[in-house]
């Protein structure tokens, strides 16, 4: 996901690699300096979020691998490994929270005010996301300890909090992605791919959370939204390829590489649509959120991981 953002920046900033400002006015040169500085600042923030994705994998691993039907020895081996990963991930979260806390909002004499506003929003969102992740990891450690002790009362107390934490993380992703989408012009395919990711998380929330009214329709609505975003995104992608043909070689190659990545993204979105529609049919047939979680969360988590790799 972050690679696509950085490549989008590369398209916009490719011309900044020119060594001389001979043909630029002082104000134009200052503006290019500001663009380059913001790209560098943004790279630092996205690097933090990429490193934090390890915690997401630990959370997904907990639900994907814990099998209540397995033998006691198999259960303990799995959950102890998850606990070890969680403890390591919490140490990473602490380090990343310190890094984000030390970052200052972007400021540059030649920069547009939108850059400073965006940077403040990104730092706030990133700090909240890291805090939420740390809280979930702490709950996982407590849950593993309770399973190891066969502490049924503790598990009953922790189970609803784990579900709520999962919902909190999903809602947090929706909020962050919607905020990002607002600053990407609708003429760019990335605007539409961000919309499809919002739809995926809305579908996940409707699928796994308790007390969702008309669960089947809520999941179906998310699937239809993801499908619509994918369709409109591919239209914009085709337009980007036509525009690339008119660009200088360097910018053209960067944009075409980004288009190739977006193609992969929308292929993954097709898989999300199919999974959500299947989950919607199951929900209509009376399958509850716990079974839907078991059937579909691991598969959607795999797509989420591939999104992050893109």
CSV table of N, CA and C in Angstrom, one decimal, residues 152-309:
chain,number,residue,atom,x,y,z
A,152,UNK,N,-11.0,-20.0,33.0
A,152,UNK,CA,-12.2,-19.8,32.2
A,152,UNK,C,-12.8,-18.4,32.5
A,153,UNK,N,-12.9,-18.0,33.8
A,153,UNK,CA,-13.5,-16.7,34.1
A,153,UNK,C,-12.7,-15.5,33.4
A,154,UNK,N,-11.4,-15.6,33.4
A,154,UNK,CA,-10.6,-14.6,32.7
A,154,UNK,C,-10.9,-14.6,31.3
A,155,UNK,N,-11.0,-15.7,30.7
A,155,UNK,CA,-11.3,-15.8,29.2
A,155,UNK,C,-12.6,-15.2,28.9
A,156,UNK,N,-13.6,-15.4,29.8
A,156,UNK,CA,-14.9,-14.9,29.5
A,156,UNK,C,-14.9,-13.3,29.6
A,157,UNK,N,-14.0,-12.8,30.5
A,157,UNK,CA,-13.9,-11.4,30.6
A,157,UNK,C,-13.1,-10.8,29.4
A,158,UNK,N,-12.1,-11.5,28.9
A,158,UNK,CA,-11.3,-11.0,27.8
A,158,UNK,C,-11.9,-11.1,26.4
A,159,UNK,N,-12.7,-12.2,26.2
A,159,UNK,CA,-13.2,-12.5,24.9
A,159,UNK,C,-13.9,-11.3,24.3
A,160,UNK,N,-14.9,-10.6,25.0
A,160,UNK,CA,-15.6,-9.5,24.4
A,160,UNK,C,-14.6,-8.3,24.1
A,161,UNK,N,-13.6,-8.1,25.0
A,161,UNK,CA,-12.6,-7.1,24.8
A,161,UNK,C,-11.8,-7.3,23.5
A,162,UNK,N,-11.5,-8.6,23.2
A,162,UNK,CA,-10.8,-8.9,22.0
A,162,UNK,C,-11.6,-8.6,20.8
A,163,UNK,N,-12.9,-8.9,20.8
A,163,UNK,CA,-13.8,-8.7,19.7
A,163,UNK,C,-13.9,-7.1,19.5
A,164,UNK,N,-14.1,-6.4,20.6
A,164,UNK,CA,-14.2,-5.0,20.5
A,164,UNK,C,-12.9,-4.3,20.0
A,165,UNK,N,-11.8,-4.9,20.4
A,165,UNK,CA,-10.5,-4.4,19.9
A,165,UNK,C,-10.4,-4.6,18.4
A,166,UNK,N,-10.8,-5.8,18.0
A,166,UNK,CA,-10.8,-6.1,16.5
A,166,UNK,C,-11.6,-5.0,15.8
A,167,UNK,N,-12.8,-4.8,16.3
A,167,UNK,CA,-13.7,-3.8,15.7
A,167,UNK,C,-13.1,-2.4,15.7
A,168,UNK,N,-12.4,-2.0,16.8
A,168,UNK,CA,-11.7,-0.7,17.0
A,168,UNK,C,-10.7,-0.6,15.9
A,169,UNK,N,-9.9,-1.6,15.7
A,169,UNK,CA,-8.8,-1.6,14.7
A,169,UNK,C,-9.4,-1.4,13.3
A,170,UNK,N,-10.5,-2.2,13.0
A,170,UNK,CA,-11.1,-2.1,11.7
A,170,UNK,C,-11.7,-0.7,11.5
A,171,UNK,N,-12.4,-0.2,12.5
A,171,UNK,CA,-12.9,1.2,12.3
A,171,UNK,C,-11.8,2.2,12.2
A,172,UNK,N,-10.7,2.0,12.9
A,172,UNK,CA,-9.6,2.9,12.8
A,172,UNK,C,-9.0,2.9,11.4
A,173,UNK,N,-9.0,1.8,10.7
A,173,UNK,CA,-8.5,1.7,9.4
A,173,UNK,C,-9.4,2.4,8.4
A,174,UNK,N,-10.7,2.3,8.7
A,174,UNK,CA,-11.7,3.0,7.8
A,174,UNK,C,-11.5,4.5,8.0
A,175,UNK,N,-11.4,5.0,9.2
A,175,UNK,CA,-11.2,6.5,9.4
A,175,UNK,C,-9.9,7.0,8.7
A,176,UNK,N,-8.8,6.2,8.9
A,176,UNK,CA,-7.5,6.7,8.3
A,176,UNK,C,-7.6,6.7,6.8
A,177,UNK,N,-8.2,5.6,6.2
A,177,UNK,CA,-8.2,5.5,4.8
A,177,UNK,C,-9.1,6.5,4.2
A,178,UNK,N,-10.3,6.8,4.8
A,178,UNK,CA,-11.2,7.8,4.3
A,178,UNK,C,-10.5,9.2,4.3
A,179,UNK,N,-9.7,9.5,5.4
A,179,UNK,CA,-9.0,10.7,5.5
A,179,UNK,C,-8.0,10.8,4.3
A,180,UNK,N,-7.3,9.7,4.1
A,180,UNK,CA,-6.3,9.7,3.0
A,180,UNK,C,-7.0,9.9,1.6
A,181,UNK,N,-8.2,9.3,1.5
A,181,UNK,CA,-8.9,9.4,0.2
A,181,UNK,C,-9.3,10.8,-0.1
A,182,UNK,N,-9.6,11.6,0.9
A,182,UNK,CA,-10.0,13.0,0.7
A,182,UNK,C,-8.9,13.8,0.1
A,183,UNK,N,-7.7,13.5,0.2
A,183,UNK,CA,-6.6,14.3,-0.3
A,183,UNK,C,-6.1,13.8,-1.6
A,184,UNK,N,-6.6,12.7,-2.1
A,184,UNK,CA,-6.2,12.2,-3.4
A,184,UNK,C,-7.3,12.5,-4.4
A,185,UNK,N,-7.0,13.2,-5.5
A,185,UNK,CA,-8.0,13.6,-6.5
A,185,UNK,C,-8.7,12.4,-7.0
A,186,UNK,N,-10.0,12.5,-7.3
A,186,UNK,CA,-10.8,11.4,-7.8
A,186,UNK,C,-10.3,11.1,-9.2
A,187,UNK,N,-9.5,11.9,-9.9
A,187,UNK,CA,-9.0,11.6,-11.2
A,187,UNK,C,-7.9,10.6,-11.2
A,188,UNK,N,-7.4,10.3,-10.0
A,188,UNK,CA,-6.3,9.3,-9.8
A,188,UNK,C,-6.9,8.0,-9.4
A,189,UNK,N,-6.3,6.9,-9.9
A,189,UNK,CA,-6.8,5.6,-9.6
A,189,UNK,C,-6.6,5.3,-8.1
A,190,UNK,N,-5.6,5.9,-7.4
A,190,UNK,CA,-5.4,5.6,-6.0
A,190,UNK,C,-6.6,6.1,-5.2
A,191,UNK,N,-7.3,7.1,-5.6
A,191,UNK,CA,-8.5,7.5,-4.9
A,191,UNK,C,-9.5,6.4,-4.8
A,192,UNK,N,-9.6,5.6,-5.9
A,192,UNK,CA,-10.6,4.6,-6.0
A,192,UNK,C,-10.1,3.3,-5.3
A,193,UNK,N,-8.8,3.0,-5.3
A,193,UNK,CA,-8.3,1.9,-4.6
A,193,UNK,C,-8.4,2.1,-3.1
A,194,UNK,N,-8.2,3.3,-2.7
A,194,UNK,CA,-8.5,3.6,-1.2
A,194,UNK,C,-9.9,3.4,-0.9
A,195,UNK,N,-10.8,3.8,-1.8
A,195,UNK,CA,-12.2,3.6,-1.5
A,195,UNK,C,-12.6,2.1,-1.4
A,196,UNK,N,-11.9,1.3,-2.3
A,196,UNK,CA,-12.2,-0.2,-2.2
A,196,UNK,C,-11.6,-0.8,-0.9
A,197,UNK,N,-10.5,-0.2,-0.4
A,197,UNK,CA,-10.0,-0.7,0.9
A,197,UNK,C,-11.0,-0.3,2.1
A,198,UNK,N,-11.6,0.9,2.0
A,198,UNK,CA,-12.6,1.3,3.0
A,198,UNK,C,-13.7,0.3,3.0
A,199,UNK,N,-14.2,-0.1,1.8
A,199,UNK,CA,-15.3,-1.0,1.6
A,199,UNK,C,-14.9,-2.4,2.2
A,200,UNK,N,-13.7,-2.8,2.0
A,200,UNK,CA,-13.2,-4.1,2.5
A,200,UNK,C,-13.3,-4.1,4.0
A,201,UNK,N,-12.8,-3.1,4.7
A,201,UNK,CA,-12.9,-3.0,6.1
A,201,UNK,C,-14.3,-2.9,6.7
A,202,UNK,N,-15.1,-2.1,5.9
A,202,UNK,CA,-16.5,-2.1,6.3
A,202,UNK,C,-17.2,-3.5,6.3
A,203,UNK,N,-16.8,-4.2,5.2
A,203,UNK,CA,-17.4,-5.6,5.1
A,203,UNK,C,-16.9,-6.5,6.3
A,204,UNK,N,-15.6,-6.3,6.6
A,204,UNK,CA,-15.0,-7.1,7.7
A,204,UNK,C,-15.8,-6.8,9.0
A,205,UNK,N,-16.0,-5.5,9.3
A,205,UNK,CA,-16.7,-5.1,10.5
A,205,UNK,C,-18.1,-5.7,10.5
A,206,UNK,N,-18.8,-5.6,9.5
A,206,UNK,CA,-20.2,-6.1,9.4
A,206,UNK,C,-20.2,-7.6,9.6
A,207,UNK,N,-19.1,-8.3,9.2
A,207,UNK,CA,-19.0,-9.7,9.2
A,207,UNK,C,-18.7,-10.3,10.6
A,208,UNK,N,-17.8,-9.6,11.4
A,208,UNK,CA,-17.3,-10.2,12.6
A,208,UNK,C,-17.9,-9.7,13.9
A,209,UNK,N,-18.5,-8.5,13.8
A,209,UNK,CA,-18.9,-7.8,15.0
A,209,UNK,C,-20.3,-8.4,15.4
A,210,UNK,N,-20.6,-8.5,16.7
A,210,UNK,CA,-21.9,-8.9,17.2
A,210,UNK,C,-22.9,-7.8,17.0
A,211,UNK,N,-24.2,-8.2,17.0
A,211,UNK,CA,-25.3,-7.2,17.0
A,211,UNK,C,-25.4,-6.3,15.8
A,212,UNK,N,-25.0,-6.8,14.7
A,212,UNK,CA,-25.1,-6.1,13.4
A,212,UNK,C,-26.5,-6.3,12.8
A,213,UNK,N,-27.3,-5.2,12.7
A,213,UNK,CA,-28.6,-5.4,12.1
A,213,UNK,C,-28.5,-5.7,10.6
A,214,UNK,N,-29.3,-6.8,10.2
A,214,UNK,CA,-29.3,-7.2,8.8
A,214,UNK,C,-27.9,-7.4,8.3
A,215,UNK,N,-27.2,-8.3,9.0
A,215,UNK,CA,-25.8,-8.6,8.7
A,215,UNK,C,-25.5,-8.9,7.2
A,216,UNK,N,-26.4,-9.7,6.6
A,216,UNK,CA,-26.2,-10.2,5.2
A,216,UNK,C,-26.2,-9.0,4.3
A,217,UNK,N,-27.2,-8.1,4.5
A,217,UNK,CA,-27.3,-6.9,3.6
A,217,UNK,C,-26.1,-5.9,3.9
A,218,UNK,N,-25.6,-5.8,5.1
A,218,UNK,CA,-24.5,-4.9,5.4
A,218,UNK,C,-23.2,-5.4,4.7
A,219,UNK,N,-23.0,-6.7,4.7
A,219,UNK,CA,-21.8,-7.3,4.1
A,219,UNK,C,-22.0,-7.1,2.6
A,220,UNK,N,-23.2,-7.4,2.0
A,220,UNK,CA,-23.5,-7.2,0.6
A,220,UNK,C,-23.2,-5.8,0.1
A,221,UNK,N,-23.7,-4.8,1.0
A,221,UNK,CA,-23.5,-3.4,0.6
A,221,UNK,C,-22.0,-3.1,0.5
A,222,UNK,N,-21.2,-3.6,1.4
A,222,UNK,CA,-19.7,-3.4,1.4
A,222,UNK,C,-19.1,-4.1,0.1
A,223,UNK,N,-19.6,-5.3,-0.3
A,223,UNK,CA,-19.1,-5.9,-1.5
A,223,UNK,C,-19.5,-5.1,-2.7
A,224,UNK,N,-20.7,-4.6,-2.8
A,224,UNK,CA,-21.1,-3.8,-3.9
A,224,UNK,C,-20.3,-2.5,-4.0
A,225,UNK,N,-20.0,-1.9,-2.8
A,225,UNK,CA,-19.1,-0.7,-2.8
A,225,UNK,C,-17.7,-1.0,-3.3
A,226,UNK,N,-17.1,-2.1,-2.9
A,226,UNK,CA,-15.8,-2.5,-3.3
A,226,UNK,C,-15.8,-2.8,-4.8
A,227,UNK,N,-16.9,-3.4,-5.3
A,227,UNK,CA,-16.9,-3.7,-6.7
A,227,UNK,C,-17.0,-2.4,-7.5
A,228,UNK,N,-17.8,-1.4,-7.1
A,228,UNK,CA,-18.0,-0.2,-7.8
A,228,UNK,C,-16.7,0.6,-7.8
A,229,UNK,N,-16.0,0.6,-6.6
A,229,UNK,CA,-14.7,1.3,-6.6
A,229,UNK,C,-13.7,0.7,-7.5
A,230,UNK,N,-13.7,-0.7,-7.6
A,230,UNK,CA,-12.8,-1.3,-8.5
A,230,UNK,C,-13.1,-1.0,-10.0
A,231,UNK,N,-14.4,-0.9,-10.3
A,231,UNK,CA,-14.8,-0.6,-11.7
A,231,UNK,C,-14.3,0.8,-12.0
A,232,UNK,N,-14.6,1.8,-11.2
A,232,UNK,CA,-14.2,3.2,-11.5
A,232,UNK,C,-12.7,3.3,-11.5
A,233,UNK,N,-12.0,2.6,-10.6
A,233,UNK,CA,-10.6,2.7,-10.5
A,233,UNK,C,-9.9,2.2,-11.8
A,234,UNK,N,-10.5,1.1,-12.4
A,234,UNK,CA,-9.9,0.6,-13.6
A,234,UNK,C,-10.1,1.6,-14.8
A,235,UNK,N,-11.2,2.3,-14.7
A,235,UNK,CA,-11.4,3.4,-15.7
A,235,UNK,C,-10.4,4.5,-15.6
A,236,UNK,N,-10.1,4.9,-14.4
A,236,UNK,CA,-9.0,5.9,-14.2
A,236,UNK,C,-7.7,5.3,-14.5
A,237,UNK,N,-7.5,4.1,-14.3
A,237,UNK,CA,-6.2,3.4,-14.6
A,237,UNK,C,-5.9,3.4,-16.1
A,238,UNK,N,-7.0,3.2,-16.9
A,238,UNK,CA,-6.9,3.2,-18.3
A,238,UNK,C,-6.5,4.6,-18.8
A,239,UNK,N,-7.1,5.6,-18.2
A,239,UNK,CA,-6.8,7.0,-18.5
A,239,UNK,C,-5.4,7.3,-18.2
A,240,UNK,N,-4.9,6.8,-17.1
A,240,UNK,CA,-3.5,7.1,-16.7
A,240,UNK,C,-2.5,6.5,-17.7
A,241,UNK,N,-2.8,5.3,-18.2
A,241,UNK,CA,-2.0,4.7,-19.2
A,241,UNK,C,-2.0,5.6,-20.5
A,242,UNK,N,-3.1,6.1,-20.8
A,242,UNK,CA,-3.1,7.0,-22.0
A,242,UNK,C,-2.3,8.3,-21.8
A,243,UNK,N,-2.4,8.8,-20.6
A,243,UNK,CA,-1.6,10.0,-20.2
A,243,UNK,C,-0.1,9.7,-20.2
A,244,UNK,N,0.2,8.5,-19.8
A,244,UNK,CA,1.7,8.1,-19.7
A,244,UNK,C,2.3,8.2,-21.1
A,245,UNK,N,1.5,7.9,-22.1
A,245,UNK,CA,2.1,7.9,-23.5
A,245,UNK,C,2.6,9.3,-23.9
A,246,UNK,N,2.1,10.3,-23.3
A,246,UNK,CA,2.4,11.7,-23.6
A,246,UNK,C,3.5,12.3,-22.7
A,247,UNK,N,4.0,11.5,-21.8
A,247,UNK,CA,5.0,12.0,-20.8
A,247,UNK,C,6.4,11.7,-21.3
A,248,UNK,N,7.4,12.5,-20.8
A,248,UNK,CA,8.8,12.2,-21.0
A,248,UNK,C,9.1,10.8,-20.4
A,249,UNK,N,10.2,10.2,-20.9
A,249,UNK,CA,10.5,8.8,-20.6
A,249,UNK,C,10.5,8.5,-19.2
A,250,UNK,N,11.2,9.3,-18.4
A,250,UNK,CA,11.4,9.0,-16.9
A,250,UNK,C,10.0,9.0,-16.2
A,251,UNK,N,9.2,10.0,-16.4
A,251,UNK,CA,7.9,10.1,-15.8
A,251,UNK,C,7.0,9.0,-16.3
A,252,UNK,N,7.1,8.7,-17.6
A,252,UNK,CA,6.3,7.6,-18.2
A,252,UNK,C,6.5,6.3,-17.5
A,253,UNK,N,7.8,5.9,-17.4
A,253,UNK,CA,8.2,4.6,-16.8
A,253,UNK,C,7.7,4.5,-15.4
A,254,UNK,N,7.8,5.6,-14.6
A,254,UNK,CA,7.4,5.6,-13.2
A,254,UNK,C,5.9,5.4,-13.2
A,255,UNK,N,5.1,6.1,-14.0
A,255,UNK,CA,3.7,6.0,-14.0
A,255,UNK,C,3.2,4.6,-14.4
A,256,UNK,N,3.9,4.1,-15.4
A,256,UNK,CA,3.5,2.8,-15.9
A,256,UNK,C,3.7,1.7,-14.9
A,257,UNK,N,4.8,1.8,-14.1
A,257,UNK,CA,5.1,0.9,-13.0
A,257,UNK,C,4.0,1.0,-12.0
A,258,UNK,N,3.6,2.2,-11.7
A,258,UNK,CA,2.5,2.4,-10.7
A,258,UNK,C,1.2,1.8,-11.2
A,259,UNK,N,1.0,1.9,-12.5
A,259,UNK,CA,-0.2,1.3,-13.1
A,259,UNK,C,-0.2,-0.2,-13.0
A,260,UNK,N,1.0,-0.8,-13.1
A,260,UNK,CA,1.1,-2.2,-13.0
A,260,UNK,C,0.7,-2.7,-11.6
A,261,UNK,N,1.2,-1.9,-10.6
A,261,UNK,CA,0.9,-2.2,-9.2
A,261,UNK,C,-0.6,-2.0,-8.9
A,262,UNK,N,-1.2,-1.0,-9.5
A,262,UNK,CA,-2.6,-0.8,-9.3
A,262,UNK,C,-3.4,-1.9,-9.9
A,263,UNK,N,-3.0,-2.4,-11.1
A,263,UNK,CA,-3.6,-3.6,-11.7
A,263,UNK,C,-3.7,-4.7,-10.7
A,264,UNK,N,-2.6,-5.0,-10.0
A,264,UNK,CA,-2.5,-6.1,-9.0
A,264,UNK,C,-3.5,-5.8,-7.9
A,265,UNK,N,-3.5,-4.5,-7.5
A,265,UNK,CA,-4.4,-4.1,-6.4
A,265,UNK,C,-5.9,-4.4,-6.7
A,266,UNK,N,-6.3,-4.0,-7.9
A,266,UNK,CA,-7.7,-4.2,-8.3
A,266,UNK,C,-8.0,-5.7,-8.5
A,267,UNK,N,-7.0,-6.5,-8.9
A,267,UNK,CA,-7.2,-8.0,-8.9
A,267,UNK,C,-7.5,-8.5,-7.5
A,268,UNK,N,-6.7,-8.0,-6.5
A,268,UNK,CA,-7.0,-8.4,-5.1
A,268,UNK,C,-8.4,-8.0,-4.7
A,269,UNK,N,-8.8,-6.8,-5.2
A,269,UNK,CA,-10.1,-6.3,-4.8
A,269,UNK,C,-11.2,-7.2,-5.3
A,270,UNK,N,-11.0,-7.8,-6.5
A,270,UNK,CA,-12.0,-8.7,-7.1
A,270,UNK,C,-12.1,-9.9,-6.1
A,271,UNK,N,-11.0,-10.4,-5.5
A,271,UNK,CA,-11.1,-11.5,-4.5
A,271,UNK,C,-11.9,-11.1,-3.3
A,272,UNK,N,-11.7,-9.8,-2.8
A,272,UNK,CA,-12.4,-9.3,-1.7
A,272,UNK,C,-13.9,-9.3,-2.0
A,273,UNK,N,-14.3,-8.8,-3.2
A,273,UNK,CA,-15.7,-8.8,-3.5
A,273,UNK,C,-16.3,-10.2,-3.5
A,274,UNK,N,-15.6,-11.2,-4.1
A,274,UNK,CA,-16.1,-12.6,-4.1
A,274,UNK,C,-16.2,-13.1,-2.7
A,275,UNK,N,-15.2,-12.8,-1.8
A,275,UNK,CA,-15.3,-13.3,-0.4
A,275,UNK,C,-16.5,-12.7,0.4
A,276,UNK,N,-16.6,-11.4,0.2
A,276,UNK,CA,-17.7,-10.7,0.9
A,276,UNK,C,-19.1,-11.2,0.4
A,277,UNK,N,-19.2,-11.4,-0.9
A,277,UNK,CA,-20.5,-11.9,-1.4
A,277,UNK,C,-20.8,-13.3,-0.9
A,278,UNK,N,-19.8,-14.1,-0.8
A,278,UNK,CA,-20.0,-15.4,-0.2
A,278,UNK,C,-20.4,-15.3,1.3
A,279,UNK,N,-19.7,-14.5,2.0
A,279,UNK,CA,-20.0,-14.3,3.4
A,279,UNK,C,-21.4,-13.8,3.6
A,280,UNK,N,-21.9,-12.9,2.7
A,280,UNK,CA,-23.2,-12.4,2.7
A,280,UNK,C,-24.3,-13.5,2.5
A,281,UNK,N,-24.0,-14.4,1.6
A,281,UNK,CA,-24.9,-15.5,1.4
A,281,UNK,C,-25.0,-16.4,2.6
A,282,UNK,N,-23.8,-16.7,3.2
A,282,UNK,CA,-23.7,-17.5,4.4
A,282,UNK,C,-24.5,-16.8,5.5
A,283,UNK,N,-24.4,-15.5,5.7
A,283,UNK,CA,-25.1,-14.8,6.8
A,283,UNK,C,-26.6,-14.9,6.5
A,284,UNK,N,-27.0,-14.8,5.3
A,284,UNK,CA,-28.4,-14.9,4.9
A,284,UNK,C,-29.0,-16.3,5.3
A,285,UNK,N,-28.1,-17.3,5.3
A,285,UNK,CA,-28.5,-18.6,5.6
A,285,UNK,C,-28.4,-19.0,7.1
A,286,UNK,N,-28.1,-17.9,7.9
A,286,UNK,CA,-28.1,-18.1,9.3
A,286,UNK,C,-26.7,-18.4,10.0
A,287,UNK,N,-25.6,-18.3,9.2
A,287,UNK,CA,-24.3,-18.4,9.8
A,287,UNK,C,-24.0,-17.2,10.6
A,288,UNK,N,-23.6,-17.4,11.9
A,288,UNK,CA,-23.4,-16.3,12.8
A,288,UNK,C,-22.0,-15.7,12.6
A,289,UNK,N,-21.7,-14.6,13.4
A,289,UNK,CA,-20.5,-13.9,13.2
A,289,UNK,C,-19.2,-14.7,13.6
A,290,UNK,N,-19.4,-15.6,14.6
A,290,UNK,CA,-18.2,-16.4,15.0
A,290,UNK,C,-17.8,-17.3,13.9
A,291,UNK,N,-18.7,-18.0,13.2
A,291,UNK,CA,-18.4,-18.9,12.1
A,291,UNK,C,-17.9,-18.1,10.9
A,292,UNK,N,-18.6,-17.0,10.6
A,292,UNK,CA,-18.1,-16.2,9.5
A,292,UNK,C,-16.6,-15.7,9.7
A,293,UNK,N,-16.3,-15.4,11.0
A,293,UNK,CA,-14.9,-15.0,11.3
A,293,UNK,C,-14.0,-16.2,11.0
A,294,UNK,N,-14.3,-17.3,11.4
A,294,UNK,CA,-13.5,-18.5,11.1
A,294,UNK,C,-13.3,-18.8,9.6
A,295,UNK,N,-14.4,-18.7,8.9
A,295,UNK,CA,-14.4,-19.0,7.5
A,295,UNK,C,-13.7,-18.0,6.6
A,296,UNK,N,-13.9,-16.7,7.0
A,296,UNK,CA,-13.5,-15.7,6.0
A,296,UNK,C,-12.3,-14.7,6.5
A,297,UNK,N,-12.2,-14.5,7.8
A,297,UNK,CA,-11.1,-13.6,8.2
A,297,UNK,C,-9.7,-14.0,7.8
A,298,UNK,N,-9.4,-15.3,7.9
A,298,UNK,CA,-8.0,-15.7,7.4
A,298,UNK,C,-7.8,-15.3,5.9
A,299,UNK,N,-8.8,-15.6,5.1
A,299,UNK,CA,-8.7,-15.3,3.7
A,299,UNK,C,-8.6,-13.8,3.4
A,300,UNK,N,-9.4,-13.0,4.1
A,300,UNK,CA,-9.3,-11.6,3.8
A,300,UNK,C,-8.0,-11.0,4.4
A,301,UNK,N,-7.6,-11.6,5.5
A,301,UNK,CA,-6.3,-11.2,6.1
A,301,UNK,C,-5.1,-11.4,5.1
A,302,UNK,N,-5.2,-12.5,4.4
A,302,UNK,CA,-4.2,-12.8,3.3
A,302,UNK,C,-4.2,-11.7,2.3
A,303,UNK,N,-5.4,-11.3,1.9
A,303,UNK,CA,-5.5,-10.2,0.9
A,303,UNK,C,-4.9,-8.9,1.5
A,304,UNK,N,-5.3,-8.7,2.7
A,304,UNK,CA,-4.8,-7.4,3.4
A,304,UNK,C,-3.3,-7.4,3.4
A,305,UNK,N,-2.6,-8.6,3.7
A,305,UNK,CA,-1.2,-8.7,3.7
A,305,UNK,C,-0.6,-8.4,2.3
A,306,UNK,N,-1.3,-8.9,1.2
A,306,UNK,CA,-0.8,-8.6,-0.1
A,306,UNK,C,-1.0,-7.1,-0.4
A,307,UNK,N,-2.1,-6.5,0.0
A,307,UNK,CA,-2.3,-5.1,-0.1
A,307,UNK,C,-1.0,-4.3,0.5
A,308,UNK,N,-0.6,-4.7,1.6
A,308,UNK,CA,0.5,-4.0,2.3
A,308,UNK,C,1.8,-4.2,1.5
A,309,UNK,N,1.9,-5.4,0.9
A,309,UNK,CA,3.1,-5.6,0.1
A,309,UNK,C,3.1,-4.8,-1.1
